[in-house]
Coordinates of C-alpha atoms and ligand atoms in Angstrom, one line a residue:
M1453 CA 0.0 0.1 0.0
S1454 CA 2.9 2.3 -0.4
H1455 CA 2.6 5.5 -2.3
K1456 CA 3.8 6.0 -5.7
I1457 CA 5.7 8.9 -6.8
G1458 CA 6.0 9.7 -10.5
L1459 CA 9.3 10.9 -12.3
V1460 CA 8.0 13.2 -15.3
G1461 CA 9.7 15.5 -17.6
K1462 CA 10.9 15.6 -21.3
P1463 CA 13.3 13.3 -22.4
S1464 CA 17.2 13.5 -21.4
V1465 CA 16.7 15.5 -18.2
G1466 CA 17.9 12.8 -16.0
K1467 CA 14.8 11.0 -15.0
S1468 CA 16.4 7.5 -15.0
S1469 CA 19.5 8.9 -13.5
F1470 CA 17.3 10.2 -10.6
F1471 CA 15.5 7.0 -10.4
N1472 CA 18.6 5.0 -10.2
A1473 CA 20.1 7.2 -7.8
A1474 CA 17.3 7.0 -5.2
T1475 CA 16.7 3.3 -5.8
M1476 CA 20.1 2.0 -6.5
N1477 CA 18.6 0.4 -9.6
D1478 CA 20.5 0.2 -12.7
V1479 CA 18.0 1.2 -15.6
P1480 CA 19.3 2.5 -19.0
E1481 CA 20.5 6.2 -18.8
G1482 CA 21.7 7.8 -22.2
A1483 CA 22.3 11.3 -23.6
Y1484 CA 19.5 10.8 -26.3
P1485 CA 15.9 10.9 -26.3
F1486 CA 13.6 8.1 -25.4
T1487 CA 16.3 5.9 -23.5
T1488 CA 13.5 4.8 -21.3
I1489 CA 10.3 3.4 -23.2
D1490 CA 8.8 1.2 -20.4
P1491 CA 8.3 2.6 -16.9
S1492 CA 10.2 1.0 -14.5
V1493 CA 9.1 1.0 -10.8
G1494 CA 11.6 0.7 -8.0
E1495 CA 11.6 1.2 -4.1
A1496 CA 12.8 4.4 -2.8
Y1497 CA 12.5 5.8 0.6
V1498 CA 11.5 8.9 2.3
R1499 CA 12.9 10.3 5.5
V1500 CA 11.1 10.5 8.8
E1501 CA 12.7 11.4 12.3
C1502 CA 12.2 8.3 14.2
A1503 CA 9.7 8.7 17.2
A1504 CA 11.4 5.8 19.1
P1505 CA 13.9 7.9 21.0
E1506 CA 11.3 10.2 22.4
F1507 CA 10.0 7.2 24.2
D1508 CA 13.3 5.9 25.3
E1509 CA 12.9 2.9 22.8
S1510 CA 14.7 1.5 19.9
C1511 CA 13.1 0.6 16.8
T1512 CA 12.9 -2.7 14.8
P1513 CA 11.7 -1.5 11.4
S1514 CA 9.5 -4.1 9.9
V1515 CA 9.9 -2.5 6.5
G1516 CA 12.8 0.0 5.5
F1517 CA 15.6 0.8 7.8
C1518 CA 16.6 3.2 10.5
N1519 CA 20.0 4.9 10.6
G1520 CA 21.2 7.2 13.2
G1521 CA 17.5 8.2 14.5
V1522 CA 16.2 8.6 10.8
R1523 CA 13.5 6.4 9.6
F1524 CA 13.9 5.3 5.9
V1525 CA 10.3 4.6 4.8
P1526 CA 9.6 2.7 1.5
V1527 CA 7.8 4.4 -1.3
K1528 CA 7.3 3.4 -5.0
L1529 CA 9.1 5.3 -7.5
V1530 CA 8.2 5.3 -11.2
D1531 CA 10.6 6.4 -13.8
V1532 CA 8.3 6.9 -16.9
A1533 CA 9.2 7.7 -20.5
G1534 CA 10.1 11.4 -21.5
L1535 CA 7.1 13.5 -22.3
I1536 CA 7.4 15.7 -25.6
P1537 CA 5.0 18.5 -26.6
G1538 CA 1.8 17.0 -28.5
A1539 CA 1.8 13.8 -26.2
H1540 CA -1.9 14.3 -25.3
E1541 CA -2.4 13.9 -29.3
G1542 CA -0.3 10.9 -29.3
K1543 CA 3.1 12.3 -30.3
G1544 CA 6.3 10.6 -28.9
L1545 CA 5.3 7.9 -26.7
G1546 CA 1.9 9.8 -26.2
N1547 CA -0.8 8.4 -24.4
Q1548 CA 0.9 5.5 -22.8
F1549 CA 3.1 8.1 -20.9
L1550 CA 0.0 9.7 -19.8
T1551 CA -1.6 6.6 -18.6
D1552 CA 1.7 5.6 -16.7
L1553 CA 1.7 8.8 -15.1
N1554 CA -1.8 8.7 -13.8
E1555 CA -0.8 5.8 -11.5
A1556 CA 1.4 8.2 -9.5
D1557 CA -0.2 9.9 -6.4
V1558 CA 2.3 12.8 -6.7
L1559 CA 5.0 14.0 -9.4
V1560 CA 8.4 15.1 -9.4
H1561 CA 9.0 17.0 -12.6
V1562 CA 12.6 16.6 -13.4
V1563 CA 14.1 19.6 -15.1
D1564 CA 17.2 20.0 -16.9
F1565 CA 18.4 23.3 -15.4
S1566 CA 21.4 23.2 -17.3
G1567 CA 19.7 24.3 -20.6
E1568 CA 21.8 21.8 -22.6
T1569 CA 18.8 19.8 -24.0
D1570 CA 16.0 21.3 -26.1
I1571 CA 12.4 20.6 -25.6
E1572 CA 12.6 17.2 -27.3
G1573 CA 15.7 16.2 -25.3
E1574 CA 18.4 16.9 -28.1
P1575 CA 21.7 18.4 -27.1
T1576 CA 21.7 22.2 -27.4
E1577 CA 22.8 25.1 -25.4
G1578 CA 21.0 28.2 -23.8
H1579 CA 17.5 26.6 -23.5
D1580 CA 15.3 28.3 -21.0
P1581 CA 14.2 25.6 -18.6
R1582 CA 10.9 27.8 -18.0
D1583 CA 9.7 26.5 -21.4
D1584 CA 9.9 22.9 -20.1
I1585 CA 8.3 23.7 -16.8
D1586 CA 5.6 25.7 -18.7
F1587 CA 5.2 22.8 -21.5
L1588 CA 4.7 20.0 -18.9
E1589 CA 2.0 22.0 -17.3
D1590 CA 0.3 22.9 -20.8
E1591 CA 0.5 19.2 -21.8
L1592 CA -1.1 17.9 -18.6
D1593 CA -3.8 20.7 -18.8
M1594 CA -4.6 19.7 -22.6
W1595 CA -4.9 16.1 -21.7
Y1596 CA -7.1 17.0 -18.9
L1597 CA -9.3 19.3 -21.2
D1598 CA -9.6 16.3 -23.6
V1599 CA -11.1 14.4 -20.7
L1600 CA -13.3 17.1 -19.6
E1601 CA -14.7 17.8 -22.9
K1602 CA -15.7 14.3 -23.2
G1603 CA -17.4 14.7 -19.9
L1604 CA -19.2 17.6 -21.2
E1605 CA -20.4 15.6 -24.1
R1606 CA -21.7 13.1 -22.1
Y1607 CA -23.8 15.7 -20.1
R1608 CA -25.0 17.1 -23.4
S1609 CA -26.3 13.7 -24.5
G1610 CA -28.2 13.1 -21.2
Y1611 CA -26.2 9.9 -20.5
N1612 CA -27.4 10.0 -16.7
G1613 CA -31.1 10.6 -17.7
E1614 CA -33.2 13.6 -17.3
E1615 CA -31.6 15.1 -14.1
K1616 CA -28.9 16.6 -15.7
N1617 CA -25.7 17.1 -13.3
V1618 CA -22.6 18.6 -14.7
E1619 CA -20.3 17.6 -11.8
E1620 CA -21.7 14.1 -11.7
D1621 CA -20.7 13.7 -15.4
L1622 CA -17.6 15.1 -15.2
A1623 CA -16.7 13.1 -12.4
E1624 CA -17.3 9.9 -14.2
Q1625 CA -15.4 10.7 -17.0
M1626 CA -12.6 12.1 -15.2
S1627 CA -12.5 9.2 -12.5
A1628 CA -9.1 8.1 -13.6
F1629 CA -7.8 11.4 -12.0
K1630 CA -9.0 10.4 -8.7
T1631 CA -11.3 13.2 -8.3
N1632 CA -15.1 13.4 -7.5
K1633 CA -18.3 15.3 -7.9
D1634 CA -17.9 17.3 -4.8
E1635 CA -14.3 18.3 -5.8
I1636 CA -15.5 19.1 -9.3
K1637 CA -18.4 21.2 -8.0
Q1638 CA -16.0 23.1 -5.6
V1639 CA -13.7 23.9 -8.6
I1640 CA -16.3 25.1 -10.8
L1641 CA -18.1 27.3 -8.1
G1642 CA -14.5 28.6 -6.8
L1643 CA -13.9 29.8 -10.5
G1644 CA -17.1 31.7 -10.2
L1645 CA -18.7 29.9 -12.8
G1646 CA -22.3 28.4 -12.9
L1647 CA -23.3 24.7 -12.9
D1648 CA -24.6 25.0 -16.7
P1649 CA -21.7 24.3 -18.7
E1650 CA -23.4 25.7 -21.9
E1651 CA -22.6 29.0 -20.6
W1652 CA -19.0 28.5 -20.2
S1653 CA -16.5 29.8 -22.6
D1654 CA -13.6 28.0 -23.9
D1655 CA -11.3 29.7 -21.5
D1656 CA -13.6 28.9 -18.8
K1657 CA -13.2 25.2 -19.8
A1658 CA -9.6 25.4 -19.8
D1659 CA -9.6 26.9 -16.3
V1660 CA -11.8 24.0 -15.0
A1661 CA -9.4 21.6 -16.6
R1662 CA -6.2 23.3 -15.2
E1663 CA -7.7 23.6 -11.7
I1664 CA -8.6 19.9 -11.4
R1665 CA -5.0 19.1 -12.8
K1666 CA -3.7 21.2 -10.1
R1667 CA -5.5 19.5 -7.2
T1668 CA -5.1 16.1 -8.7
K1669 CA -1.5 16.2 -9.7
P1670 CA 0.6 17.6 -6.8
M1671 CA 3.9 18.4 -8.2
V1672 CA 7.4 19.6 -7.2
I1673 CA 10.0 20.6 -9.6
A1674 CA 13.5 18.9 -9.3
A1675 CA 16.0 21.2 -10.9
N1676 CA 18.6 18.8 -12.0
K1677 CA 22.0 18.9 -13.3
M1678 CA 22.8 21.5 -10.6
D1679 CA 26.3 20.5 -10.5
K1680 CA 26.8 22.4 -13.7
P1681 CA 27.5 26.2 -13.2
V1682 CA 25.3 27.1 -16.0
A1683 CA 22.2 25.2 -14.2
Q1684 CA 23.1 27.2 -11.0
E1685 CA 22.8 30.5 -12.8
N1686 CA 19.4 29.3 -14.4
F1687 CA 18.2 28.5 -11.0
A1688 CA 18.9 31.8 -9.3
E1689 CA 17.3 33.6 -12.1
I1690 CA 14.1 31.4 -12.2
T1691 CA 13.5 30.9 -8.5
S1692 CA 13.5 34.8 -8.0
D1693 CA 10.9 35.2 -11.1
P1694 CA 7.5 36.1 -9.7
D1695 CA 5.8 34.0 -12.7
Y1696 CA 7.2 31.0 -11.1
D1697 CA 6.5 31.7 -7.2
H1698 CA 3.6 29.3 -7.2
L1699 CA 5.9 26.2 -7.6
S1700 CA 8.4 24.9 -5.2
F1701 CA 11.8 24.0 -6.8
V1702 CA 14.5 21.6 -5.2
P1703 CA 17.8 21.8 -6.4
A1704 CA 19.3 18.4 -7.4
S1705 CA 22.1 16.5 -8.7
A1706 CA 21.1 13.0 -9.7
H1707 CA 24.7 12.3 -10.5
A1708 CA 26.1 13.4 -7.2
E1709 CA 23.7 11.2 -5.4
K1710 CA 24.5 8.3 -7.4
A1711 CA 28.4 8.9 -7.2
L1712 CA 27.9 9.2 -3.3
K1713 CA 25.8 5.8 -3.0
K1714 CA 28.2 4.0 -5.1
A1715 CA 31.3 5.1 -3.0
A1716 CA 29.2 4.2 -0.1
E1717 CA 28.5 0.7 -1.5
G1718 CA 32.2 0.2 -2.2
D1719 CA 33.1 1.2 1.5
V1720 CA 35.0 4.4 0.2
V1721 CA 32.6 6.9 2.0
D1722 CA 30.2 6.7 4.9
Y1723 CA 27.1 8.5 3.5
R1724 CA 23.4 8.5 4.7
A1725 CA 21.2 9.2 2.0
G1726 CA 20.0 13.0 2.1
D1727 CA 22.6 14.1 4.2
D1728 CA 24.8 17.3 3.7
D1729 CA 28.1 15.8 4.5
F1730 CA 29.8 12.4 4.3
E1731 CA 33.2 10.9 5.6
I1732 CA 35.9 9.4 3.3
V1733 CA 36.7 6.2 5.0
G1734 CA 38.4 4.0 2.1
D1735 CA 41.8 4.3 0.3
I1736 CA 41.2 6.3 -2.9
S1737 CA 43.3 8.1 -5.6
E1738 CA 44.0 11.6 -5.6
E1739 CA 41.5 12.0 -8.6
Q1740 CA 38.7 10.2 -6.8
E1741 CA 39.3 12.5 -3.7
A1742 CA 39.1 15.6 -5.8
G1743 CA 35.7 14.4 -7.2
L1744 CA 34.5 13.7 -4.0
E1745 CA 35.6 16.9 -2.6
Q1746 CA 33.7 18.7 -5.3
I1747 CA 30.5 16.8 -4.3
R1748 CA 31.4 17.7 -0.8
E1749 CA 31.1 21.2 -1.7
F1750 CA 27.8 20.9 -3.6
V1751 CA 26.1 18.8 -0.8
A1752 CA 27.1 21.7 1.7
E1753 CA 25.8 24.4 -0.4
F1754 CA 22.5 22.8 -1.4
D1755 CA 21.9 20.9 1.8
G1756 CA 22.4 17.4 0.2
T1757 CA 22.3 16.3 -3.5
G1758 CA 18.4 17.1 -3.6
V1759 CA 17.2 13.8 -4.4
Q1760 CA 15.9 12.7 -1.1
A1761 CA 14.6 16.2 -0.6
A1762 CA 12.7 16.2 -4.1
L1763 CA 11.0 13.0 -3.0
E1764 CA 10.1 14.2 0.7
T1765 CA 8.9 17.6 -0.7
A1766 CA 6.6 15.8 -3.1
L1767 CA 5.2 13.5 -0.6
F1768 CA 4.9 15.7 2.6
D1769 CA 4.7 19.2 1.3
E1770 CA 3.0 18.9 -2.1
M1771 CA 0.7 16.0 -1.4
G1772 CA 0.4 16.6 2.3
A1773 CA 0.9 13.1 3.4
I1774 CA 1.8 12.3 6.9
A1775 CA 3.9 9.6 8.8
I1776 CA 2.2 7.8 11.8
F1777 CA 3.7 5.5 14.2
P1778 CA 1.6 2.8 15.9
G1779 CA 2.3 3.3 19.4
S1780 CA 1.5 1.9 22.7
A1781 CA 0.5 4.6 25.4
N1782 CA 1.9 2.7 28.4
G1783 CA 5.3 2.2 26.7
R1784 CA 4.9 -1.7 26.9
S1785 CA 6.7 -3.2 24.0
D1786 CA 5.0 -6.5 23.0
T1787 CA 6.7 -9.7 21.6
Q1788 CA 7.2 -7.9 18.1
G1789 CA 8.7 -5.0 19.6
V1790 CA 7.5 -1.3 19.2
F1791 CA 8.0 1.3 16.5
R1792 CA 8.1 -1.7 14.1
D1793 CA 6.0 0.4 11.5
C1794 CA 5.7 3.8 10.2
F1795 CA 2.6 4.6 8.0
I1796 CA 2.3 7.1 5.6
L1797 CA -1.3 8.3 5.5
P1798 CA -3.1 11.0 3.2
D1799 CA -3.4 14.5 4.2
E1800 CA -6.3 15.1 6.9
S1801 CA -6.2 11.5 7.9
T1802 CA -8.0 10.8 11.1
T1803 CA -7.8 8.4 13.9
E1804 CA -10.6 6.3 12.4
D1805 CA -8.7 6.5 9.0
F1806 CA -5.6 5.2 10.6
A1807 CA -7.7 2.4 12.3
Y1808 CA -8.9 1.2 9.1
H1809 CA -5.5 1.6 7.4
L1810 CA -4.3 -1.0 9.8
H1811 CA -7.4 -3.5 9.6
S1812 CA -11.0 -3.1 8.7
D1813 CA -11.5 -5.2 11.6
I1814 CA -9.9 -2.4 13.8
G1815 CA -11.7 0.3 12.1
E1816 CA -15.0 -1.4 12.5
G1817 CA -14.2 -1.9 16.3
L1818 CA -12.7 1.5 17.1
L1819 CA -13.5 3.1 20.3
H1820 CA -10.9 5.7 20.4
G1821 CA -7.4 6.6 19.9
I1822 CA -4.4 7.5 22.4
D1823 CA -2.0 10.1 21.4
C1824 CA 1.2 8.7 22.9
H1825 CA 3.2 11.8 23.1
S1826 CA 0.5 13.6 25.3
Q1827 CA -1.1 10.4 26.6
R1828 CA -4.4 11.8 26.0
Q1829 CA -7.4 10.2 24.3
V1830 CA -8.5 11.3 21.0
G1831 CA -11.7 10.6 19.1
A1832 CA -12.4 8.7 15.8
D1833 CA -12.5 12.1 13.9
H1834 CA -9.6 13.8 15.2
V1835 CA -7.1 14.8 12.6
L1836 CA -3.7 13.4 13.0
S1837 CA -0.4 15.3 12.5
H1838 CA 2.9 14.2 10.8
R1839 CA 5.0 12.0 13.2
D1840 CA 2.0 11.2 15.7
V1841 CA 2.4 8.0 17.9
V1842 CA -1.2 6.6 18.2
E1843 CA -2.5 3.7 20.1
I1844 CA -5.8 2.3 18.9
V1845 CA -8.2 1.0 21.4
T1846 CA -11.0 -1.4 20.2
T1847 CA -13.9 -3.4 21.4
N1848 CA -12.1 -6.8 20.3
Ligands
GTP2627 N1 25.8 16.7 -15.3 C1 24.6 15.9 -15.0 N2 24.2 15.4 -15.9 C2 23.3 14.5 -15.6 C3 22.6 14.2 -14.2 N3 21.5 13.6 -14.4 C4 21.5 12.7 -15.5 N4 22.4 13.6 -16.4 C5 23.0 13.2 -17.8 O1 21.7 13.3 -18.6 C6 21.4 12.4 -19.6 C7 20.3 11.7 -19.8 O2 20.0 11.2 -18.3 P1 18.8 9.9 -18.3 O3 18.8 9.6 -16.9 O4 18.8 9.1 -19.3 O5 17.7 11.0 -18.9 P2 15.9 10.5 -18.8 O6 15.2 11.5 -18.4 O7 15.8 9.3 -18.3 O8 15.8 10.5 -20.6 P3 14.9 9.4 -21.4 O9 14.5 8.2 -20.8 O10 15.3 9.4 -22.9 O11 13.3 10.4 -21.1 C8 22.7 11.4 -19.5 O12 23.6 11.5 -20.2 C9 23.0 11.4 -17.9 O13 24.3 11.0 -17.8 C10 23.0 15.1 -13.4 O14 22.6 15.3 -11.9 N5 24.2 16.0 -13.5
MG2628 MG1 15.1 7.6 -19.0

């Protein structure tokens, strides 16, 4: 039941490199477009500060691992094929790409900030990464608009009988986007539109499509290839451009992350994924040392390689997910030990949602929860916060 994070972007921006760095997989990478054709799914991790030390406990994670008080909780990462302009009309790998992307709960848009690949992923110089950011949003919006138009057609044809209801027809047509009629109605009314789509202009329709896309495809931008000076210049410029204020950017170097993980595997460095420093522990050549020292400067300046940070910003900040530890209020550990699990739940999850997440029987038998930090009882509809430790009390 782990969450799925999708890596998207035009060809040759470094999606597969990012994927390999995060998952330590070995899918092909290449300086030519469409190196990746079929999506690969791998296991990556998001970091959560472990709650066990706060209870003077040690933890024995059932999945993932804990390193120096940092829990690495598994998530699924999907490396999809590159997207080029016109994908919604089937260009490049077209609709297949869009279908793959739809399975993700949240997206990391990998952008080549060096500007050394053009919009189709071919080598160039001086390309403005803003064009990539715009085009991906536009492409998604046009895809949503196509589906929205089909929903409007359904409405016009009276698909759902005499009682015409636009939000219901749209919700049915757009169900693959994991939206529903309440959300669609909210969007329509929020844009100041009425519920009769015959009165909407083309711009209104585009606005509705865009707003639904924004809500259903939370996204963070991984500004990749930041190990190149030209990428750093572009980053400074774009992150201070007011037109891009609404987006969150994480500076990243998939190359740096991969180099560190490889070096750690070979016992050359002591490196914990996501950290802003590492220790050289093996015998290395001068050349290797110089390379590692360059990476050290990078991670010190950008607070890590950005690979972990991009995944976590996507899941926790953009999607609003929270991590919950099942706990026991009296501190007693059972035979299986405490703090075995750390679950990632959606935004606004309640005690009851958590109980059902554990098991439907637990959900059905729920009496109340106990917030283990405060030792207070919490009701079924109490909204949980990130890193809460909760005991569920049931009738059975
Ligand atoms: N300098 C630098 N180059 C990178 C980085 N990440 C990827 N690259 C290079 O960018 C090129 C494309 O990388 P891929 O990972 O194959 O890109 P992709 O987005 O998966 O490409 P497609 O599968 O064709 O869509 C390769 O030559 C990589 O070595 C990085 O962090 N820094
Ligand atoms: Mg690829």
